[in-house]
Tab-separated table of C-alpha atoms in Angstrom:
chain	number	residue	atom	x	y	z
K	1	MET	CA	13.304	-3.823	22.189
K	2	ASP	CA	9.676	-4.036	23.217
K	3	PHE	CA	6.477	-4.206	21.229
K	4	PHE	CA	5.682	-0.546	21.956
K	5	SER	CA	8.846	0.819	20.402
K	6	ASP	CA	8.256	-1.366	17.331
K	7	LEU	CA	4.929	0.414	17.018
K	8	VAL	CA	6.597	3.835	17.342
K	9	CYS	CA	9.144	3.005	14.606
K	10	GLY	CA	6.448	1.687	12.336
K	11	SER	CA	4.157	4.663	12.730
K	12	ILE	CA	6.830	7.325	12.190
K	13	SER	CA	7.990	5.507	9.082
K	14	GLY	CA	4.339	5.294	7.951
K	15	VAL	CA	3.945	9.098	7.861
K	16	GLY	CA	7.192	9.491	5.919
K	17	SER	CA	6.338	6.886	3.333
K	18	CYS	CA	2.797	8.198	2.884
K	19	LEU	CA	3.727	11.833	2.222
K	20	SER	CA	6.716	11.090	0.008
K	21	GLY	CA	4.764	9.227	-2.621
K	22	PHE	CA	1.212	10.452	-2.722
K	23	VAL	CA	1.509	12.324	-6.035
K	24	LEU	CA	2.613	9.125	-7.750
K	25	ASP	CA	-0.190	7.247	-6.021
K	26	THR	CA	-2.700	9.669	-7.541
K	27	ALA	CA	-1.125	9.050	-10.961
K	28	LYS	CA	-1.397	5.296	-10.389
K	29	VAL	CA	-5.092	5.351	-9.492
K	30	LYS	CA	-5.974	7.632	-12.411
K	31	MET	CA	-4.043	5.400	-14.812
K	32	GLN	CA	-5.876	2.345	-13.485
K	33	VAL	CA	-9.227	3.730	-14.576
K	34	GLU	CA	-8.416	5.716	-17.713
K	35	ARG	CA	-5.968	5.265	-20.570
K	36	VAL	CA	-3.351	7.950	-19.929
K	37	GLY	CA	0.428	8.125	-19.585
K	38	MET	CA	2.129	8.951	-16.272
K	39	ILE	CA	3.668	12.353	-17.122
K	40	LYS	CA	0.576	13.517	-18.997
K	41	CYS	CA	-1.631	12.422	-16.117
K	42	ILE	CA	0.346	14.430	-13.547
K	43	LEU	CA	0.563	17.517	-15.795
K	44	ASN	CA	-3.162	17.415	-16.632
K	45	THR	CA	-4.094	17.183	-12.960
K	46	MET	CA	-1.774	20.097	-12.130
K	47	ARG	CA	-3.262	22.191	-14.934
K	48	ASN	CA	-6.896	21.451	-14.115
K	49	GLU	CA	-6.870	21.272	-10.334
K	50	GLY	CA	-3.564	22.733	-9.212
K	51	LEU	CA	-1.120	21.115	-6.809
K	52	ALA	CA	-3.996	20.358	-4.433
K	53	GLY	CA	-5.419	18.042	-7.096
K	54	LEU	CA	-2.417	15.758	-6.718
K	55	TYR	CA	-2.830	15.531	-2.955
K	56	ARG	CA	-6.603	15.089	-3.017
K	57	GLY	CA	-7.628	12.253	-0.709
K	58	VAL	CA	-4.394	12.250	1.328
K	59	TYR	CA	-6.165	12.974	4.626
K	60	TYR	CA	-7.362	9.522	5.728
K	61	PRO	CA	-4.306	7.619	4.469
K	62	LEU	CA	-2.148	10.093	6.397
K	63	LEU	CA	-4.143	9.422	9.564
K	64	THR	CA	-4.319	5.642	9.229
K	65	ASN	CA	-1.097	4.732	7.403
K	66	PRO	CA	0.990	5.125	10.579
K	67	VAL	CA	-1.385	2.813	12.460
K	68	VAL	CA	-1.376	0.177	9.727
K	69	THR	CA	2.407	0.362	9.218
K	70	ALA	CA	2.848	0.107	12.984
K	71	LEU	CA	0.672	-2.998	12.991
K	72	ASN	CA	2.659	-4.564	10.141
K	73	PHE	CA	6.043	-3.910	11.766
K	74	GLY	CA	4.752	-4.801	15.242
K	75	VAL	CA	3.309	-8.158	14.188
K	76	TYR	CA	6.390	-8.906	12.126
K	77	GLU	CA	8.837	-8.223	14.966
K	78	PHE	CA	6.570	-10.190	17.319
K	79	TYR	CA	6.703	-13.219	15.018
K	80	LYS	CA	10.432	-12.808	14.610
K	81	LYS	CA	10.934	-12.892	18.354
K	82	PHE	CA	8.714	-15.842	19.131
K	83	LYS	CA	8.908	-17.957	16.023
K	84	GLY	CA	12.215	-17.047	14.454
K	85	GLN	CA	15.596	-18.466	15.342
K	86	ARG	CA	17.283	-15.091	15.681
X	1	MET	CA	12.956	-15.476	10.363
X	2	SER	CA	11.801	-18.301	8.136
X	3	PHE	CA	9.881	-17.757	4.911
X	4	THR	CA	6.696	-19.300	6.315
X	5	GLY	CA	7.024	-17.162	9.430
X	6	GLY	CA	7.108	-14.051	7.272
X	7	LEU	CA	4.120	-15.328	5.358
X	8	GLU	CA	2.157	-15.988	8.565
X	9	ALA	CA	2.968	-12.570	9.982
X	10	GLY	CA	2.017	-10.958	6.665
X	11	ALA	CA	-1.223	-12.919	6.490
X	12	PHE	CA	-2.223	-11.885	9.999
X	13	SER	CA	-1.470	-8.177	9.658
X	14	GLY	CA	-2.874	-8.135	6.114
X	15	LEU	CA	-6.153	-9.570	7.316
X	16	VAL	CA	-6.478	-7.299	10.348
X	17	GLY	CA	-5.139	-4.229	8.542
X	18	SER	CA	-7.677	-4.561	5.735
X	19	ILE	CA	-10.481	-3.689	8.152
X	20	VAL	CA	-9.001	-0.175	8.205
X	21	VAL	CA	-7.298	-0.114	4.804
X	22	SER	CA	-10.343	-1.058	2.720
X	23	PRO	CA	-12.641	1.897	3.599
X	24	VAL	CA	-9.667	4.293	3.621
X	25	GLU	CA	-8.763	3.186	0.090
X	26	MET	CA	-12.407	3.576	-0.909
X	27	VAL	CA	-12.504	7.249	0.138
X	28	LYS	CA	-9.000	7.893	-1.216
X	29	CYS	CA	-9.661	6.448	-4.674
X	30	THR	CA	-13.016	8.236	-4.910
X	31	MET	CA	-11.347	11.537	-4.020
X	32	GLN	CA	-8.504	10.969	-6.491
X	33	THR	CA	-10.822	10.337	-9.415
X	34	SER	CA	-13.698	12.746	-8.777
X	35	GLY	CA	-11.993	16.092	-9.466
X	36	ARG	CA	-13.427	18.910	-7.393
X	37	SER	CA	-16.686	17.105	-6.530
X	38	PHE	CA	-15.887	16.881	-2.833
X	39	GLY	CA	-14.521	19.692	-0.692
X	40	SER	CA	-12.831	17.316	1.750
X	41	SER	CA	-12.230	13.631	2.449
X	42	ARG	CA	-14.733	13.864	5.302
X	43	GLU	CA	-17.421	15.121	2.959
X	44	CYS	CA	-16.664	12.237	0.609
X	45	LEU	CA	-16.841	9.705	3.455
X	46	LEU	CA	-20.211	11.041	4.631
X	47	TYR	CA	-21.539	10.984	1.061
X	48	LEU	CA	-20.485	7.350	0.591
X	49	LEU	CA	-21.974	6.372	3.952
X	50	ARG	CA	-25.270	8.095	3.171
X	51	SER	CA	-25.614	6.683	-0.329
X	52	GLU	CA	-24.375	3.135	0.177
X	53	GLY	CA	-24.023	2.494	3.881
X	54	ILE	CA	-21.225	0.667	5.675
X	55	SER	CA	-21.274	-2.231	3.211
X	56	GLY	CA	-20.632	0.185	0.330
X	57	LEU	CA	-17.597	1.464	2.181
X	58	TYR	CA	-16.290	-2.097	2.352
X	59	ARG	CA	-16.795	-2.808	-1.340
X	60	GLY	CA	-13.692	-4.469	-2.750
X	61	MET	CA	-12.739	-5.841	0.692
X	62	PHE	CA	-11.900	-9.271	-0.744
X	63	SER	CA	-9.505	-7.802	-3.320
X	64	THR	CA	-7.958	-5.635	-0.597
X	65	VAL	CA	-7.280	-8.715	1.560
X	66	VAL	CA	-5.762	-10.723	-1.308
X	67	ARG	CA	-3.642	-7.685	-2.149
X	68	GLU	CA	-2.414	-6.955	1.375
X	69	ILE	CA	-1.400	-10.493	2.409
X	70	PRO	CA	1.159	-11.317	-0.329
X	71	SER	CA	2.254	-7.690	-0.383
X	72	ILE	CA	3.162	-7.409	3.313
X	73	ALA	CA	4.567	-10.927	3.556
X	74	GLY	CA	6.602	-10.432	0.380
X	75	GLN	CA	7.908	-7.071	1.501
X	76	PHE	CA	9.282	-8.315	4.825
X	77	ALA	CA	10.643	-11.523	3.334
X	78	ALA	CA	12.443	-9.545	0.607
X	79	TYR	CA	13.724	-6.960	3.100
X	80	GLU	CA	15.175	-9.596	5.452
X	81	TYR	CA	16.705	-11.474	2.535
X	82	LEU	CA	18.350	-8.357	1.068
X	83	LYS	CA	19.472	-7.176	4.500
X	84	SER	CA	21.262	-10.427	5.293
X	85	ALA	CA	22.733	-10.527	1.785
X	86	PHE	CA	24.152	-7.013	2.257
X	87	LEU	CA	25.530	-7.898	5.686
X	88	ARG	CA	27.194	-11.034	4.342
X	89	TYR	CA	28.629	-9.093	1.411
X	90	SER	CA	30.020	-6.179	3.417
X	91	GLY	CA	30.990	-8.254	6.467
X	92	SER	CA	29.871	-5.532	8.882
X	93	GLU	CA	27.562	-5.701	11.899
X	94	ARG	CA	25.153	-2.982	10.820
X	95	LEU	CA	23.736	-1.837	7.529
X	96	SER	CA	24.837	1.558	6.272
X	97	VAL	CA	22.270	4.239	5.416
X	98	PRO	CA	22.372	3.651	1.650
X	99	GLN	CA	22.189	-0.110	2.206
X	100	VAL	CA	19.039	0.190	4.350
X	101	SER	CA	17.468	2.462	1.750
X	102	VAL	CA	18.300	0.184	-1.160
X	103	ALA	CA	17.102	-2.950	0.688
X	104	GLY	CA	13.870	-1.228	1.783
X	105	GLY	CA	13.260	0.326	-1.617
X	106	LEU	CA	13.831	-2.885	-3.551
X	107	ALA	CA	11.676	-4.861	-1.110
X	108	GLY	CA	8.912	-2.294	-1.563
X	109	MET	CA	9.124	-2.602	-5.345
X	110	LEU	CA	9.284	-6.395	-5.410
X	111	CYS	CA	6.138	-6.902	-3.364
X	112	TRP	CA	4.053	-5.085	-5.987
X	113	PHE	CA	4.771	-7.768	-8.559
X	114	VAL	CA	2.627	-10.155	-6.498
X	115	SER	CA	-0.046	-7.628	-5.589
X	116	TYR	CA	-0.510	-5.182	-8.466
X	117	PRO	CA	-3.236	-7.072	-10.387
X	118	GLN	CA	-5.266	-7.322	-7.154
X	119	ASP	CA	-4.750	-3.578	-6.666
X	120	ILE	CA	-6.127	-2.628	-10.077
X	121	ILE	CA	-9.115	-4.944	-9.525
X	122	LYS	CA	-9.676	-3.335	-6.129
X	123	THR	CA	-9.682	0.175	-7.606
X	124	ARG	CA	-12.121	-0.814	-10.358
X	125	LEU	CA	-14.483	-2.592	-7.963
X	126	GLN	CA	-14.458	0.303	-5.532
X	127	LEU	CA	-15.163	2.924	-8.175
X	128	ASP	CA	-17.813	0.980	-10.083
X	129	PRO	CA	-20.740	-0.139	-7.913
X	130	THR	CA	-22.324	-2.132	-10.766
X	131	TYR	CA	-19.805	-4.969	-10.343
X	132	LYS	CA	-21.264	-5.906	-7.013
X	133	ARG	CA	-24.677	-6.443	-8.579
X	134	ARG	CA	-23.283	-8.637	-11.337
X	135	SER	CA	-22.062	-11.353	-9.047
X	136	ARG	CA	-23.125	-11.752	-5.449
X	137	LEU	CA	-20.787	-14.663	-4.852
X	138	ASP	CA	-17.433	-12.854	-5.127
X	139	GLY	CA	-18.569	-9.231	-5.207
X	140	GLY	CA	-17.737	-8.903	-8.915
X	141	PHE	CA	-14.090	-9.997	-8.568
X	142	SER	CA	-14.111	-12.497	-11.456
X	143	SER	CA	-16.204	-10.386	-13.813
X	144	CYS	CA	-13.777	-7.506	-13.212
X	145	ILE	CA	-10.844	-9.772	-14.150
X	146	ASN	CA	-12.736	-10.738	-17.283
X	147	ASP	CA	-13.413	-7.094	-18.236
X	148	ILE	CA	-9.787	-6.032	-17.826
X	149	TYR	CA	-8.561	-8.999	-19.848
X	150	GLN	CA	-11.106	-8.461	-22.639
X	151	ARG	CA	-10.171	-4.810	-22.955
X	152	ASP	CA	-6.380	-4.744	-22.662
X	153	GLY	CA	-5.208	-8.355	-22.383
X	154	TRP	CA	-2.771	-9.320	-19.629
X	155	LYS	CA	-1.105	-5.905	-19.910
X	156	GLY	CA	-4.290	-4.389	-18.530
X	157	PHE	CA	-3.467	-5.848	-15.109
X	158	PHE	CA	-0.292	-3.772	-14.944
X	159	ARG	CA	-1.518	-0.373	-16.115
X	160	GLY	CA	-0.190	2.305	-13.749
X	161	LEU	CA	2.646	0.062	-12.532
X	162	THR	CA	5.359	2.624	-13.423
X	163	PRO	CA	4.340	5.388	-10.966
X	164	CYS	CA	3.528	2.663	-8.462
X	165	LEU	CA	7.053	1.200	-8.590
X	166	ILE	CA	8.765	4.610	-8.395
X	167	ARG	CA	6.581	5.493	-5.428
X	168	ALA	CA	7.197	2.114	-3.791
X	169	TYR	CA	10.950	2.557	-4.060
X	170	LEU	CA	10.935	6.108	-2.675
X	171	ALA	CA	8.376	5.486	0.054
X	172	ASN	CA	9.999	2.288	1.323
X	173	ALA	CA	13.567	3.510	1.013
X	174	ILE	CA	12.508	6.369	3.307
X	175	GLY	CA	10.158	4.200	5.382
X	176	PHE	CA	12.638	1.437	6.198
X	177	TYR	CA	15.407	3.978	6.784
X	178	ILE	CA	13.286	5.846	9.356
X	179	TYR	CA	12.325	2.491	10.854
X	180	GLU	CA	15.927	1.336	11.389
X	181	GLU	CA	17.001	4.793	12.554
X	182	VAL	CA	14.245	5.191	15.177
X	183	LYS	CA	14.768	1.582	16.274
X	184	SER	CA	18.478	2.065	16.951
X	185	THR	CA	17.857	5.422	18.684
X	186	ILE	CA	15.340	3.836	21.048
X	187	ARG	CA	17.672	0.915	21.667
X	188	LYS	CA	20.466	3.322	22.628
X	189	GLU	CA	18.188	5.187	25.055
X	190	GLN	CA	17.109	2.007	26.832
């Protein structure tokens, strides 16, 4: 298994993990700055801004998350190979 | 993989990754909290660049770095630990699909317990430019901690943790599953 395929694995998994949880990420950020419960926060956003409101800001994370995840997995596997016992 | 090895790897990729992650988080958090003010992420990025320059885009960089390092290191350490525990328990060579998902999901959740307070500080610093002016030394990091504590006590550092943990479980259960799946497919091809 070479470094390149570690990068491929990491980046594909980065897209998957980014898309699957963005709505909850929006809830998290909103809750961090205003006092509001999770369900109410999601419903309010849906009511005021529609479904698009929950995915607002997804563009750059979607572009860069695969790169960053690839880096994390790549560096980790690299360390494992050269520093680990396995 | 030893614990310190995981920590070193996490520290390295956390440090390097933050160069990209910090401005991306800046635009993302601004978009998520500004309603319909910006038509697109690009518009938001250009606005931030015009009004505050590159340095404004990197506001909260310190809190991003201290969030990323324990988070990434903790995630891999927890994943490897759970993976080997599952393998020992089941006595098989490879993890099953549900086992990979559970190990990845739990690892993703666990790492937030050592990085969530830094995350909430990061969001506050990024969205409130006045912090930077209050303290030049740490970019407002300590005065932000003080504000959160004064307002909500220690609980304030964990506001929003519930959606974060659910998301972490889902995202990493899927993420690590895809990772193992693609890895074994490539290995078979080679």
